[in-house]
Coordinates of C-alpha atoms in Angstrom, one line a residue:
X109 CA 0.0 0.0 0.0
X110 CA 2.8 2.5 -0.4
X111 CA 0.1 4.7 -2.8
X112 CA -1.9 5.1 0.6
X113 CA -2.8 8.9 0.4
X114 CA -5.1 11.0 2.0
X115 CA -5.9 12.8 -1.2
X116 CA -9.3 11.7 -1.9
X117 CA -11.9 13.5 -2.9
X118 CA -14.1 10.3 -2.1
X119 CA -14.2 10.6 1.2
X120 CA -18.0 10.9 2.6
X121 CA -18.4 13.7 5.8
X122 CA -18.1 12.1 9.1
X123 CA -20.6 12.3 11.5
X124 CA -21.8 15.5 13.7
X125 CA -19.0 16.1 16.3
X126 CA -19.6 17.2 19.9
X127 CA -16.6 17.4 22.4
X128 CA -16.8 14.7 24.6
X129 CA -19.3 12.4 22.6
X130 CA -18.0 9.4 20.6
X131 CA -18.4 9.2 17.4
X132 CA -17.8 5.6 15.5
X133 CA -17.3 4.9 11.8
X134 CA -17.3 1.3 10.2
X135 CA -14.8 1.7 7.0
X136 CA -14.2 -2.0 6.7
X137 CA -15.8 -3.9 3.2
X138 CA -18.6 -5.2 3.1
X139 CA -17.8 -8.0 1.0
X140 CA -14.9 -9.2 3.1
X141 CA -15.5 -12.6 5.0
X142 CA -15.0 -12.3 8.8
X143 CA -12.8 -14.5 9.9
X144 CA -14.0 -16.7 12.6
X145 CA -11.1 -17.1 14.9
X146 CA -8.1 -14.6 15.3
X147 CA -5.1 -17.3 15.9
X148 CA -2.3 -15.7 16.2
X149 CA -1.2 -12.7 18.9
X150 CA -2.6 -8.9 18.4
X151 CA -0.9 -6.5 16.9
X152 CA -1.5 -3.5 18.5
X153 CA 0.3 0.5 18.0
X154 CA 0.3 3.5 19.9
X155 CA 1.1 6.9 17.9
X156 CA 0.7 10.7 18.8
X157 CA 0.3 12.0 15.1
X158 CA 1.1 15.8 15.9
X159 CA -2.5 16.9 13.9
X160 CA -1.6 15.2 11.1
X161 CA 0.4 17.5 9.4
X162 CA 1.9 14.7 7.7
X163 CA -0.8 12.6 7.2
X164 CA 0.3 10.6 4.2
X165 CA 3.9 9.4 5.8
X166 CA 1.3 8.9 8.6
X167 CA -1.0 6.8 6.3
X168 CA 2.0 5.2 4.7
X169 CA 3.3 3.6 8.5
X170 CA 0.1 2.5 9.6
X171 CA -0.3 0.4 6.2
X172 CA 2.7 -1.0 6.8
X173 CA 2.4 -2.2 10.1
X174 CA -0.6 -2.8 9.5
X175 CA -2.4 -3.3 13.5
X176 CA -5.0 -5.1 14.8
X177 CA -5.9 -2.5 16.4
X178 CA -4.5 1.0 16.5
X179 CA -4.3 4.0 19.4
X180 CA -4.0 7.5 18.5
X181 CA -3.8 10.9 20.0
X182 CA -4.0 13.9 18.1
X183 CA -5.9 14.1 15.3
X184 CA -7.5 17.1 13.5
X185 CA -10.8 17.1 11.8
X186 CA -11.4 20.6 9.4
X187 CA -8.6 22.6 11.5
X188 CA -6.6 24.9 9.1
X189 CA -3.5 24.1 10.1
X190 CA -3.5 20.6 9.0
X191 CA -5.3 21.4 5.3
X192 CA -8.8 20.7 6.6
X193 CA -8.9 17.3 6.3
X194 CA -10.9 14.7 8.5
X195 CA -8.3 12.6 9.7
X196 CA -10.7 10.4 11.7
X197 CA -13.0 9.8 8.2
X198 CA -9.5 9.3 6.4
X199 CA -7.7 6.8 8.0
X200 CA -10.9 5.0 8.7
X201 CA -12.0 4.6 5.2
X202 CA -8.3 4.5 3.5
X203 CA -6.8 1.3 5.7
X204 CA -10.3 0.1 5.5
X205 CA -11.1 0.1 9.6
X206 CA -13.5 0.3 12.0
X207 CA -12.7 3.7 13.9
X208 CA -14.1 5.5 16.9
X209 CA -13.0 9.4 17.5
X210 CA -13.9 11.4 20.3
X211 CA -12.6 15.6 20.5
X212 CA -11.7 17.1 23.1
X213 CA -11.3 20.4 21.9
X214 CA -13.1 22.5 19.6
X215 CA -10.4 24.1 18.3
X216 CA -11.8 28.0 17.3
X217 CA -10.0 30.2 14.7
X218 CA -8.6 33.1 16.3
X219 CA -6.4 35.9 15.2
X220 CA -4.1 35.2 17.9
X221 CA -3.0 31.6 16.4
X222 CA -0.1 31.2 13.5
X223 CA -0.5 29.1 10.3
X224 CA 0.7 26.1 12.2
X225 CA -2.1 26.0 15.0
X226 CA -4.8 28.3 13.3
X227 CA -8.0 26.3 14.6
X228 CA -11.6 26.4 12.8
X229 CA -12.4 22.8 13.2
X230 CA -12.1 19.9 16.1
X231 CA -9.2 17.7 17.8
X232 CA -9.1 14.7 19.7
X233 CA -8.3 10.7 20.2
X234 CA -9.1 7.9 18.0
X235 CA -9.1 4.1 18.3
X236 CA -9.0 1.3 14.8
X237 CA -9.5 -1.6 15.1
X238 CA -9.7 -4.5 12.5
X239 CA -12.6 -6.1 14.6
X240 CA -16.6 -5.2 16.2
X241 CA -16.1 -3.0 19.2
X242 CA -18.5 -0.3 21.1
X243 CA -17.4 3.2 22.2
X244 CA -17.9 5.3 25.3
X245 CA -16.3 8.3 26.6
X246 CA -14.3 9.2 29.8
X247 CA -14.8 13.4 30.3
X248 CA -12.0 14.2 33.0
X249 CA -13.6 15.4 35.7
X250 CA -10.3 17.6 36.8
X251 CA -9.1 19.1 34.5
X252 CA -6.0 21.5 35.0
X253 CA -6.2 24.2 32.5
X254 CA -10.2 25.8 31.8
X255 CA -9.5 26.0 28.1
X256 CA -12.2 28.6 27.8
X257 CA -10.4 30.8 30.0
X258 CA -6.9 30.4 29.6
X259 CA -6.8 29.2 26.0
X260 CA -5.9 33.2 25.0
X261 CA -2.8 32.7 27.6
X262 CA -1.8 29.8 25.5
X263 CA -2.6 31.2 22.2
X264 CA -4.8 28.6 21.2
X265 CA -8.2 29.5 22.1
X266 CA -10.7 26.3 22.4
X267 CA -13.5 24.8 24.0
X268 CA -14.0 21.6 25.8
X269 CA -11.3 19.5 27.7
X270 CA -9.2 16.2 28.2
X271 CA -11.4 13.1 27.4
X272 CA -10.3 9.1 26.7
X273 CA -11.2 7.1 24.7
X274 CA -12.5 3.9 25.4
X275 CA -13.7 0.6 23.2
X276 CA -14.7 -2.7 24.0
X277 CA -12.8 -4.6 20.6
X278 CA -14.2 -8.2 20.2
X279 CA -11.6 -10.1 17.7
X280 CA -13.4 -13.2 16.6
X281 CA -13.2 -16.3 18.7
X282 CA -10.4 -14.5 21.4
X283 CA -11.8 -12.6 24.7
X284 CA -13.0 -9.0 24.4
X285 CA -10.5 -6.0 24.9
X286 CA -10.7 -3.0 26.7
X287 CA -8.7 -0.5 25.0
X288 CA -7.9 3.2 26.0
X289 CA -6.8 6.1 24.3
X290 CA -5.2 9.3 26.3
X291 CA -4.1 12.3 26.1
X292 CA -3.0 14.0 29.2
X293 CA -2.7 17.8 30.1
X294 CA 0.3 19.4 28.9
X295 CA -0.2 22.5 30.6
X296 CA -0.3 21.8 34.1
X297 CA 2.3 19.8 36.2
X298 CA 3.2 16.7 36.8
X299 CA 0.6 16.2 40.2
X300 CA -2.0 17.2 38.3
X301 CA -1.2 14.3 35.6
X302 CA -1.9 11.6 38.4
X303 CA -4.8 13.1 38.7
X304 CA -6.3 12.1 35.8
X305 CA -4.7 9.0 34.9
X306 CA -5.8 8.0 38.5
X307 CA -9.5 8.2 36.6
X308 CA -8.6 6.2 34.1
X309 CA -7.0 3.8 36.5
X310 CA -10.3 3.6 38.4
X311 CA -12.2 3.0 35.5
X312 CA -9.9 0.2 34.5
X313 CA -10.5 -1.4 37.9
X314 CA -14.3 -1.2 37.8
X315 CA -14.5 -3.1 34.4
X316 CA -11.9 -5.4 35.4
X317 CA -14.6 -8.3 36.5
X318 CA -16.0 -8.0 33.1
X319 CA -12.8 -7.3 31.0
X320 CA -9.0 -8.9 32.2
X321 CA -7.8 -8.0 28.9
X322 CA -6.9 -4.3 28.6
X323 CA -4.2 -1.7 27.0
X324 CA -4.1 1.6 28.4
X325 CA -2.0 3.6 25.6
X326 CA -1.4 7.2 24.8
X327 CA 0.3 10.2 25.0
X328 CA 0.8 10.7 28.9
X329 CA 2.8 13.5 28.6
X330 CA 5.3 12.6 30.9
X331 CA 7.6 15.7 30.7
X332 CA 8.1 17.9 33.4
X333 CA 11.7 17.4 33.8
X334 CA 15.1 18.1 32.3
X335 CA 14.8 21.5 30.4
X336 CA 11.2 21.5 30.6
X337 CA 11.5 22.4 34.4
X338 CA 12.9 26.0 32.9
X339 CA 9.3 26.9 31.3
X340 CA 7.2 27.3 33.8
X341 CA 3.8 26.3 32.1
X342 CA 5.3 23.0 31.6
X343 CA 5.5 22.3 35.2
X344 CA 2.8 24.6 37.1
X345 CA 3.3 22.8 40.1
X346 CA 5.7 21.9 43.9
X347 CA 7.0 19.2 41.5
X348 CA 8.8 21.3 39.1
X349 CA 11.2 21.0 41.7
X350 CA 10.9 18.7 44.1
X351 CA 10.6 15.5 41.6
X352 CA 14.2 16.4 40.3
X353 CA 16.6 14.0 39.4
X354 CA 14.1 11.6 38.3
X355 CA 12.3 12.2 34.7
X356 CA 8.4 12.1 35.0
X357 CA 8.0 8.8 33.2
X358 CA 10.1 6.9 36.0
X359 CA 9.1 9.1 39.2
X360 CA 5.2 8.1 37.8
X361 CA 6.5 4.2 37.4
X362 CA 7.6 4.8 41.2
X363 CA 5.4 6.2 42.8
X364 CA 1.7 5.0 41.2
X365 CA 2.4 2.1 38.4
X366 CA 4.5 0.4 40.6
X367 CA 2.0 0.3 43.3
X368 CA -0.6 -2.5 42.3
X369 CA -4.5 -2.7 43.4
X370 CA -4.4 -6.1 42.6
X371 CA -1.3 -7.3 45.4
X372 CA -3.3 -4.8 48.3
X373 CA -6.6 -6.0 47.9
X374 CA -5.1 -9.3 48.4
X375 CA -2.7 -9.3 51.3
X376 CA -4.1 -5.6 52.9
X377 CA -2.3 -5.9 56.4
X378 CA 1.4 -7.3 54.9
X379 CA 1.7 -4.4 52.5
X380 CA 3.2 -1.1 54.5
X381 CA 3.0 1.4 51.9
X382 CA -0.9 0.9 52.1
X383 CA -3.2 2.8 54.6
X384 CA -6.6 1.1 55.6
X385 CA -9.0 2.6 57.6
X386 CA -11.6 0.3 58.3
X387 CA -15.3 1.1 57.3
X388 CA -17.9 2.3 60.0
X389 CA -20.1 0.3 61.6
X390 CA -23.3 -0.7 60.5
X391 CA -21.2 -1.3 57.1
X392 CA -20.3 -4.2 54.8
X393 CA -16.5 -5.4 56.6
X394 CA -13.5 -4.3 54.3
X395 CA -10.8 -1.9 54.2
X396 CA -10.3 1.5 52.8
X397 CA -7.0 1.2 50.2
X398 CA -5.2 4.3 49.6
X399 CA -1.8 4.6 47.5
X400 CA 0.6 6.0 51.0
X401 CA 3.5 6.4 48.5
X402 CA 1.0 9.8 47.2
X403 CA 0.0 10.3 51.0
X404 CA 3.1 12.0 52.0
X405 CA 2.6 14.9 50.2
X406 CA 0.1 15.7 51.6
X407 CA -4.3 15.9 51.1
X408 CA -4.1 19.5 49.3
X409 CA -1.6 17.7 46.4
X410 CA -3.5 14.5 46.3
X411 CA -7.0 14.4 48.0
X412 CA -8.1 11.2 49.2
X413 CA -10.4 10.4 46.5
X414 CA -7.6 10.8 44.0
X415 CA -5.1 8.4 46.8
X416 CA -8.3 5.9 46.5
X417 CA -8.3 5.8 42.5
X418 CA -4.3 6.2 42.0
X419 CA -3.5 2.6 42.7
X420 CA -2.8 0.1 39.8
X421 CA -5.2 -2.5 38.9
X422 CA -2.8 -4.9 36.9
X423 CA -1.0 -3.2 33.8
X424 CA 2.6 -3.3 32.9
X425 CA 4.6 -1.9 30.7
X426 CA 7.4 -3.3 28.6
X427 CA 9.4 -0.4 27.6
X428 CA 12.5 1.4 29.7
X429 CA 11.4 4.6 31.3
X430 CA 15.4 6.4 31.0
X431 CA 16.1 4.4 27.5
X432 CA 13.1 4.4 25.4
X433 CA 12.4 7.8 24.4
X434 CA 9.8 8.7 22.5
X435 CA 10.2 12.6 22.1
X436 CA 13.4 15.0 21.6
X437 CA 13.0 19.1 21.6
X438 CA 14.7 21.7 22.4
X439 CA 17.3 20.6 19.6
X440 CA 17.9 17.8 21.0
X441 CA 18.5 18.8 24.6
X442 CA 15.5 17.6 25.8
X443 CA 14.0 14.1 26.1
X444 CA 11.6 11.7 27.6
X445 CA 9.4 8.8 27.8
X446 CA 5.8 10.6 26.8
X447 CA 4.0 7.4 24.9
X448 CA 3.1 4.5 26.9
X449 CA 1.8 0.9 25.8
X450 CA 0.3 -0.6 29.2
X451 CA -1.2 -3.7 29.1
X452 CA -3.2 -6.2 31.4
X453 CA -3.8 -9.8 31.0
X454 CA -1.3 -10.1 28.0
X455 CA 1.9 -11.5 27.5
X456 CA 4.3 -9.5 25.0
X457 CA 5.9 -10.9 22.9
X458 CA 8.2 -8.3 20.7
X459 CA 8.1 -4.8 20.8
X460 CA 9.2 -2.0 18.6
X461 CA 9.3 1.6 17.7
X462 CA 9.6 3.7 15.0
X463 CA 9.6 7.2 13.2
X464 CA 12.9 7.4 14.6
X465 CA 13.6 10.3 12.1
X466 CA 10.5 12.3 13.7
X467 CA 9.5 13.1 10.2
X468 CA 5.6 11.3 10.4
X469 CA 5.0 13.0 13.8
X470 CA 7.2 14.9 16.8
X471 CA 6.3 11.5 18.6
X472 CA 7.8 8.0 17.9
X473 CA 4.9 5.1 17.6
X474 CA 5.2 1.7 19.8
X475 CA 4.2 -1.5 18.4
X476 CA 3.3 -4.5 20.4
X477 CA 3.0 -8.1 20.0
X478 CA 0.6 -9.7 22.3
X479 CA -0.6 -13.1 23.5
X480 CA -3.4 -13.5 25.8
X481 CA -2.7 -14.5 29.2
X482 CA -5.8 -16.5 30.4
X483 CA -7.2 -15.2 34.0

C-alpha cells in the first residue's frame, strides 16, 4: 500500500462532532469474510500523530504495520492548520477500519494563532480496530487548564477538555478488549497528571470483573523534567522541583504504576506502603486502600479520593522509562518517555518503535505483539 494517500476526494463527511461524545465509523468492506477465529497474537500501535500534518507518511506507517488494532492521539478534523482534512474519516476509510474518534477540543479560529495552530475545526483521540467494538467516553472530571479561560494565555483559544477514549474490541473467537486512548494535560504539572490517569485507573478497575484484557496507551505526557523544568507552564506545580533528578515517566513508574491494586486488595495488612481505615459500623467489613507512596505529600496535592483511584489494577509496561524515548525538543537537549503501551492480561511478545527520524510526527509510535494471558 505504499500509494496510501489522504488525497481523496471520495471521502464521505463524518458524523456531527460534539466534544466529549463518541463518534464511530465502520470503513471495513462489506464484502470481506469475517474471519472466525483470530489465531495468532494482536498486533497493537500507539502513535501521537502531531494533527496530522503529515498525514500521508502517517498513512503510509500505519499500512505497513498494518495493526489489529491502533491507538491514537491527536488528530484534527477541518482545523486549518492541518489542510482541513478529517483525519478520523481518512484513515478509517483509507486502511479500511473500523474507527471510533472522540474531540476534546473544539479548536476555534482566532487571530491570535499562527499558520501552524490556526483552529476552525475539532481535535481529539481515535481508536482502529480491525474487529466489532463499542465506544464510550471518559470526560476528566479535573481538569488543569479551563481551556475557555486560559486558551488566549496559550494562544490557542478552544473549547471543551481532556477526554479518553475507550472501546470494547471483540476479535473473533479470542476474549474482548478494553482499549484506551489518552491524552494527558500538557499544561499543568506533573501532580496534576496523576490526577487524571488515577480516573482512568479507576475506571480500568471497575470493568476489570467484566474485561481482564486491557491496554491503556497514549500520549501521557510525561515531561516535566530536564529542560522542561525552565518553562514554567510546563511544570505549574511543587514538583517542578521537588521531583528532580528523576524524569516524569520513572518518578510516575515509582510512585503510582509500581503500586498494584491487585497485590493490596489481596494481602491488605502485609503491604506497609498501604493505609486502611476500616469502614464504619453498621457497614459491609473491608478496608479503605489508599496509595501511602502519594500520602506523604500531603491531602491538598493529592485528596483522598484521588489516593483511592491512584493505585494500579494490573498493567505493565514493557518499555524502559530512561532508554526508550519517545520525544526529543529543544534541539535535542531535551527528552523523555511521553507514549506509553500498558497492558493487562497479556503477555508481550516483541516490541518495537519507530519514526525514529521524527519526520511522520514529533512522537515515535510503539508496536506490540501480544498473546493473551488466560485469567
Amino acid at each position: 500500500m505504499d500509494n496510501v494517500s489522504s488525497t481523496s476526494n471520495s471521502i464521505p463527511a463524518c458524523p456531527t462532532i460534539v466534544p466529549g461524545i463518541p463518534i464511530q465509523v465502520d470503513a471495513r468492506p462489506v464484502t470481506a469474510e469475517p474471519p472466525t477465529s483470530i489465531n495468532k497474537p494482536l498486533r497493537v500501535l500507539q502513535w501521537n500523530i502531531e494533527r496530522g500534518y503529515q498525514l500521508d507518511a502517517v498513512l503510509k506507517v500505519l499500512a505497513q504495520v498494518d495493526p489489529d488494532i491502533a491507538i491514537l492521539q491527536e488528530l484534527d478534523i477541518h482545523c486549518v492548520r492541518s489542510g482541513e482534512t478529517d483525519q478520523f474519516n481518512i484513515i478509517a476509510r483509507t486502511l479500511g477500519w473500523n474507527g471510533g474518534f472522540v474531540a476534546e477540543f473544539e479548536e476555534l479560529h482566532s487571530p491570535l494563532r499562527d499558520s501552524l495552530t490556526q483552529g476552525g475545526g475539532f481535535h481529539g483521540n481515535a481508536i482502529f480496530s480491525k474487529f466489532d467494538m463499542d465506544l464510550r467516553a471518559i470526560v476528566h472530571q479535573y481538569q488543569p487548564v479551563n481551556w475557555e479561560k486560559e486558551g488566549i494565555t496559550f494562544r490557542e483559544p478552544r473549547r471543551g477538555g481532556r477526554v479518553t477514549l475507550a472501546a470494547t474490541i471483540r476479535p473473533p473467537g479470542q476474549p474482548p478488549v478494553l482499549a484506551y486512548s489518552a491524552h494527558l494535560e500538557v499544561f499543568c504539572g506533573l501532580s496534576h497528571r496523576v490526577w487524571q490517569l488515577a480516573e482512568i485507573l479507576d475506571d480500568a478497575y471497575q470493568q476489570l470483573p467484566l474485561f481482564p484484557h486491557q491496554l491503556l496507551f497514549g500520549d501521557l505526557n510525561t515531561m516535566a523534567h530536564s529542560w522542561a523544568r525552565l518553562v514554567p507552564k510546563y511544570c505549574r506545580d511543587q514538583f517542578r522541583w521537588r521531583s528532580f533528578g528523576r524524569n516524569e515517566a520513572t518518578w510516575l513508574t515509582k510512585y503510582v504504576l509500581e503500586f498494584y491494586r491487585t497485590e493490596v486488595d489481596m494481602v491488605i495488612s502485609q503491604d506497609k506502603t498501604v493505609i486502611t481505615q476500616e469502614e464504619p459500623k453498621g457497614t459491609l467489613p473491608g478496608k479503605l486502600v489508599i496509595n501511602r507512596r502519594l500520602a506523604v505529600y500531603g491531602s491538598k496535592v493529592f485528596p483522598e479520593r484521588i489516593l483511592q483511584m491512584a493505585l494500579n489494577p494490573g498493567f505493565t509496561d514493557p518499555w524502559d522509562t530512561k532508554r526508550d524515548i519517545t520525544l526529543t525538543n529543544f534541539y535535542g537537549l531535551y527528552k523523555g518517555k511521553l507514549d506509553w503501551t500498558l497492558t493487562m492480561g497479556f503477555r508481550c511478545l516483541s516490541k518495537l518503535m519507530g519514526n525514529h527520524d521524527y519526520k511522520a510526527s514529533d512522537h515515535k509510535y510503539l508496536v506490540l505483539e501480544l498473546d493473551y494471558v488466560e485469567k
